[in-house]
Coordinates of C-alpha atoms in Angstrom, one line a residue:
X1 CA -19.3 -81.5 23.0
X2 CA -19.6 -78.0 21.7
X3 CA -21.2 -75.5 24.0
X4 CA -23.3 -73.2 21.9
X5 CA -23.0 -69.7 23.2
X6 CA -24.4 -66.6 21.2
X7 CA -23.4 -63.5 22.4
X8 CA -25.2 -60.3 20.8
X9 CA -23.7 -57.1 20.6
X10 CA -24.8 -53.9 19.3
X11 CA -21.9 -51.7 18.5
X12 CA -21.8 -47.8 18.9
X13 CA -20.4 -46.7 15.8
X14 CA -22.4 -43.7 14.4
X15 CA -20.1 -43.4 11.3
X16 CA -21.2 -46.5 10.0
X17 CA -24.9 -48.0 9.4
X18 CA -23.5 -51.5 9.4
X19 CA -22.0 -53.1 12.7
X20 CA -21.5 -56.7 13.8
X21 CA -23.9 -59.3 15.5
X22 CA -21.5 -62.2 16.5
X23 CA -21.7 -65.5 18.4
X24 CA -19.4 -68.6 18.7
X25 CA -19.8 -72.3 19.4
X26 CA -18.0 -71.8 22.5
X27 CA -15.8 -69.2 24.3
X28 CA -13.4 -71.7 26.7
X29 CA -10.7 -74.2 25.4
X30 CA -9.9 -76.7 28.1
X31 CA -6.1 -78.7 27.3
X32 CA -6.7 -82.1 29.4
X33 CA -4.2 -85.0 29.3
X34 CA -5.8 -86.3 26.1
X35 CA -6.7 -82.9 24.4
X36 CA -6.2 -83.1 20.6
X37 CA -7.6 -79.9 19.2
X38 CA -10.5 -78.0 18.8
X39 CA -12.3 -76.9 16.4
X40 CA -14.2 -73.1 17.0
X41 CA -17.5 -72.5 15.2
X42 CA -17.4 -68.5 14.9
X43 CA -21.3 -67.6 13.5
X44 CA -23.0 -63.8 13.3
X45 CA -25.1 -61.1 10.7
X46 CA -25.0 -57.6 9.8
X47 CA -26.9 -55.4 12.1
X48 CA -28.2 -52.6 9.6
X49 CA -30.1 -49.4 10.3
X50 CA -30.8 -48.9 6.2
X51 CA -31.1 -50.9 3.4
X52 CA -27.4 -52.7 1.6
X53 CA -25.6 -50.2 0.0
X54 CA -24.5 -51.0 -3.7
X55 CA -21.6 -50.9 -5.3
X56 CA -18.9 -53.0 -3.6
X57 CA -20.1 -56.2 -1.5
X58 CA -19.0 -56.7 1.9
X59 CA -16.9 -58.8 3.3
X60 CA -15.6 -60.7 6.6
X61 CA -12.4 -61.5 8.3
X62 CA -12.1 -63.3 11.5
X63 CA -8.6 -63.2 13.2
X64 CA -7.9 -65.4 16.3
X65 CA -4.6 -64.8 18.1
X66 CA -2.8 -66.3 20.7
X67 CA -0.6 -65.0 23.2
X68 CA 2.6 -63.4 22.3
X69 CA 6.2 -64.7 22.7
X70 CA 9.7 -63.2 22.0
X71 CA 11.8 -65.7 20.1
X72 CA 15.3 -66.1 19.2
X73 CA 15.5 -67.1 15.4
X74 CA 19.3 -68.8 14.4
X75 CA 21.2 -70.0 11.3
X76 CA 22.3 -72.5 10.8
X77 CA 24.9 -73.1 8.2
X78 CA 27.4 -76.3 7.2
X79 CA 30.8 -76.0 8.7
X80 CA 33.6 -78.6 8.0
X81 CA 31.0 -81.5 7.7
X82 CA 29.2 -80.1 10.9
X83 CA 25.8 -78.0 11.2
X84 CA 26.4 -74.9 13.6
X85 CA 24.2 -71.7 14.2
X86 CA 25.9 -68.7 12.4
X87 CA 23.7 -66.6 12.6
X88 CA 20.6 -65.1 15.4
X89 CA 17.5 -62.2 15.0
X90 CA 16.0 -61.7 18.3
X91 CA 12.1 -61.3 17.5
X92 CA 10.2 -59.1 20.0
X93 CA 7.0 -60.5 19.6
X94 CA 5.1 -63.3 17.7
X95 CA 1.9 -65.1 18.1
X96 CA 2.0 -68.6 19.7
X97 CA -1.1 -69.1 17.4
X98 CA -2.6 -66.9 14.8
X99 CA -5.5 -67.6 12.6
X100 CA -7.4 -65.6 9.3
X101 CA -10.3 -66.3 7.7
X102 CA -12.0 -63.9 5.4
X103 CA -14.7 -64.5 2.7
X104 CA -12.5 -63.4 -0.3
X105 CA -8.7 -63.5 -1.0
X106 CA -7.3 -61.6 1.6
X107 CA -5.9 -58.8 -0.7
X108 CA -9.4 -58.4 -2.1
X109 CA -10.9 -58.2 1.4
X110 CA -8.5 -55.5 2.9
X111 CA -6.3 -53.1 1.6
X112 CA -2.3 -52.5 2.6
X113 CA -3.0 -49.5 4.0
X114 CA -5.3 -50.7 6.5
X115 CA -3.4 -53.9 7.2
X116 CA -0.7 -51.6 8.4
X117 CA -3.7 -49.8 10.8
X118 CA -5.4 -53.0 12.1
X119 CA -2.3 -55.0 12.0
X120 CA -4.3 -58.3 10.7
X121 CA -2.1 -60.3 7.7
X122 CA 0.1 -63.2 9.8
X123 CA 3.7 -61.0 8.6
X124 CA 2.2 -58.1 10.3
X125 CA 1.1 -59.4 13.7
X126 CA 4.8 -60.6 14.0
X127 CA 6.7 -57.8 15.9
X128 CA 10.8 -57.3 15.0
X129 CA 11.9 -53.9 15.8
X130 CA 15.4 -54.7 14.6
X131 CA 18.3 -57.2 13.7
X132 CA 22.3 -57.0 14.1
X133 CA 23.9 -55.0 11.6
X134 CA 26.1 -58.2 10.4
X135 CA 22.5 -59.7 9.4
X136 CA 22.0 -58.5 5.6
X137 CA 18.5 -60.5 5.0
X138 CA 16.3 -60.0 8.3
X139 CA 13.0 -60.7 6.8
X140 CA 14.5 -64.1 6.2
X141 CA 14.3 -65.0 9.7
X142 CA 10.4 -63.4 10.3
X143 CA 10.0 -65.3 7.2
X144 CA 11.3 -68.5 8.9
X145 CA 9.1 -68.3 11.9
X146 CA 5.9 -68.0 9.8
X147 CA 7.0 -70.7 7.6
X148 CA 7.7 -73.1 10.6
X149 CA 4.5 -72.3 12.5
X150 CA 2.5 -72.7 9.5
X151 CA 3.6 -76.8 9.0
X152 CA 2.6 -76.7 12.6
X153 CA -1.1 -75.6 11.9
X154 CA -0.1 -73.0 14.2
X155 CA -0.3 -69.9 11.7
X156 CA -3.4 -70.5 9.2
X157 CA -4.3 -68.2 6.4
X158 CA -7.9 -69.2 5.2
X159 CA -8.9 -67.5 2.1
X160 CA -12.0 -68.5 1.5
X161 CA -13.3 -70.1 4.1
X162 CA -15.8 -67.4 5.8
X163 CA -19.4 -68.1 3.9
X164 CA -21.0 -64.8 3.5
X165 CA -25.1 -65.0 2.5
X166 CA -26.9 -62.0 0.9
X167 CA -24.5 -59.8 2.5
X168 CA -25.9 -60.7 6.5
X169 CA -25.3 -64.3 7.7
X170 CA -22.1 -65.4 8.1
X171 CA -20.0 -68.3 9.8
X172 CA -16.8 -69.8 9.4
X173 CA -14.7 -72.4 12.1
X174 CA -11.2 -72.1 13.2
X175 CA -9.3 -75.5 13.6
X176 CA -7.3 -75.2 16.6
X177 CA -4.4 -77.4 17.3
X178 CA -3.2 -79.6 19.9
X179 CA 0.3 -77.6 21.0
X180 CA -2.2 -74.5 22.1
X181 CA -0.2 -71.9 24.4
X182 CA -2.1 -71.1 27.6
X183 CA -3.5 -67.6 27.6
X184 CA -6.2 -65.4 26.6
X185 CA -6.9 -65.7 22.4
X186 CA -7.6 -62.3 21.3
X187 CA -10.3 -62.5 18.7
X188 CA -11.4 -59.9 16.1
X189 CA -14.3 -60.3 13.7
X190 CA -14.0 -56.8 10.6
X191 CA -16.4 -56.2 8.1
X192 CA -14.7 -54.6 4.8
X193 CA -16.4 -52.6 1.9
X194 CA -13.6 -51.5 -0.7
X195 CA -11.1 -52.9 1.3
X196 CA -12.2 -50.9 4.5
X197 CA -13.0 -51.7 7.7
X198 CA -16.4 -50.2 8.2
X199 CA -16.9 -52.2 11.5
X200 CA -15.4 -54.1 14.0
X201 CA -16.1 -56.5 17.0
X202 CA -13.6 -57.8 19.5
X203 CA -13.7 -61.0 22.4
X204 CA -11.7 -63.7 23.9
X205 CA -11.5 -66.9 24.0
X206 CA -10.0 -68.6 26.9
X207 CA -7.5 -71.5 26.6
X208 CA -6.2 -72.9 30.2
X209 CA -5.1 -76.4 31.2
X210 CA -7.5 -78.7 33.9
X211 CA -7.4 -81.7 35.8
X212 CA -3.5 -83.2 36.1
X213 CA -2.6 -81.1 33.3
X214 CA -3.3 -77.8 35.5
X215 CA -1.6 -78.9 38.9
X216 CA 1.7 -80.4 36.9
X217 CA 1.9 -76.8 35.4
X218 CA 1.0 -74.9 38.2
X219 CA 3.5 -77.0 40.5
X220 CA 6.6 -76.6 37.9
X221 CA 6.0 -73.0 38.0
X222 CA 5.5 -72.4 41.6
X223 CA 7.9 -75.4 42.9
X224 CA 10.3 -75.7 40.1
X225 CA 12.4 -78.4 43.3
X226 CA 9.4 -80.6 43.7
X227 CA 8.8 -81.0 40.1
X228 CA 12.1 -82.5 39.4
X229 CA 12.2 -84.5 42.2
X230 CA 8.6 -85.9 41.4
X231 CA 9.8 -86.6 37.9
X232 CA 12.8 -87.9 38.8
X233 CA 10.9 -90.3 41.1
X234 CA 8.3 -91.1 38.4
X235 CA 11.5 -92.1 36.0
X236 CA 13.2 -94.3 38.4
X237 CA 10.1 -96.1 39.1
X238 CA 9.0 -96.7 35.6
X239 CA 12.4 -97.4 34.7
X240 CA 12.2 -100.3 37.6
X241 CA 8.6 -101.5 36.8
X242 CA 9.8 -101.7 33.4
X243 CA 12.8 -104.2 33.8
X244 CA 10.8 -106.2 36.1
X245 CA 8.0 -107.0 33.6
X246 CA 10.9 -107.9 31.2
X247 CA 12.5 -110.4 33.5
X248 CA 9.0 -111.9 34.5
X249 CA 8.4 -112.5 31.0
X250 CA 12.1 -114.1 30.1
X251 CA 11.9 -116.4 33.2
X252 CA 8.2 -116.9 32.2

């Protein structure tokens, strides 16, 4: 069950007379043995010291992101009848999840020019400072990573999907998969006007394994030897257990 938490925060930006009042269904994600998911209700208004401005409506993005990873990105390309990598792109940093949401098309919401500031569009949280000179088509292989992690429900661009009332309430919920990285989930909460940010608000949410889940992990890390033996022992045992209910049941 989702534990309702609102958190309200009045933020100290003088150069702006709207700011962000946020709160979220819950700030913890907890990965147990059967853990499939979770879904994260993100819910707030528009704290305003004057009356709406006209002219251009406001708008909302929410960004969740996990924590980082370098990855190695290969090639791979038919040989003689036989698949083998060709070619690699070492990528310095990309999220393990990452998440939009906004309450327009994203390229209505926020302009290039402050994507490139805030660093919030899924190609530009994805960190490659350079590929071999041999590789003529790097953005290929950012382009790869983006397109794999997507199938995965692990990168999520939802256009859309923030509902935005008379320019205060607002709420949207981020689906968050099983295969969730352990770490800290930076996440960010803008509101645009023209296609700039005119205020923002940034929290965490925490995602860490418990119960059986949390001592295997700890112990693989901390006594990578006892681990394998442990599984090892687990193997042979339910390899064993297994042949023995298949004999009971031929001589039964």
């Amino acid at each position: 069950m989702l534990r309702w938490l609102a958190i309200l925060v009045a933020l100290a930006l003088p150069a702006s007379a709207e700011e962000v009042v946020l709160g979220m269904s819950q700030d913890k994600v907890a990965i147990t043995a059967n853990f499939d998911g979770s879904e994260i209700l993100i819910f707030g208004a528009v704290k305003r010291e004057e009356a709406i401005p006209e002219g251009d409506p406001l708008q909302v993005i929410v960004a969740i992101q996990g924590p980082s990873e370098p990855i190695t990105v290969r090639r791979k390309e038919k040989r003689f009848g036989i698949w083998v990598n060709t070619q690699s792109v070492d990528v310095d940093a990309a999220p393990s999840f990452y998440a939009v949401a906004t309450s327009a098309p994203f390229d209505e919401v926020l302009s290039s020019t402050e994507d490139l500031r805030y660093k919030i569009s899924i190609p530009s949280a994805i960190r490659s400072v350079g590929a071999p000179m041999t590789v003529q088509d790097s953005q290929s292989f950012t382009d790869a990573v983006i397109r794999v992690r997507k199938a995965n429900s692990l990168f999520q661009l939802n256009e859309g999907s923030v509902e935005f009332s008379q320019d205060t309430l607002f709420k949207t919920s981020i689906a968050m998969p099983a295969n969730l990285t352990e770490g800290a989930y930076r996440t960010r909460i803008y509101l645009t006007r023209s296609g700039v940010v005119v205020s923002e608000y940034e929290t965490e949410i925490d995602v860490r394994k418990v119960g059986l889940e949390r001592w295997l992990y700890t112990l693989s890390r901390q006594q990578p030897l006892i681990y394998g033996l442990l599984s090892l022992a687990i193997a042979i045992f339910s390899g064993w257990a297994a042949s023995a209910i298949f004999t009971g049941l031929r001589r039964g």
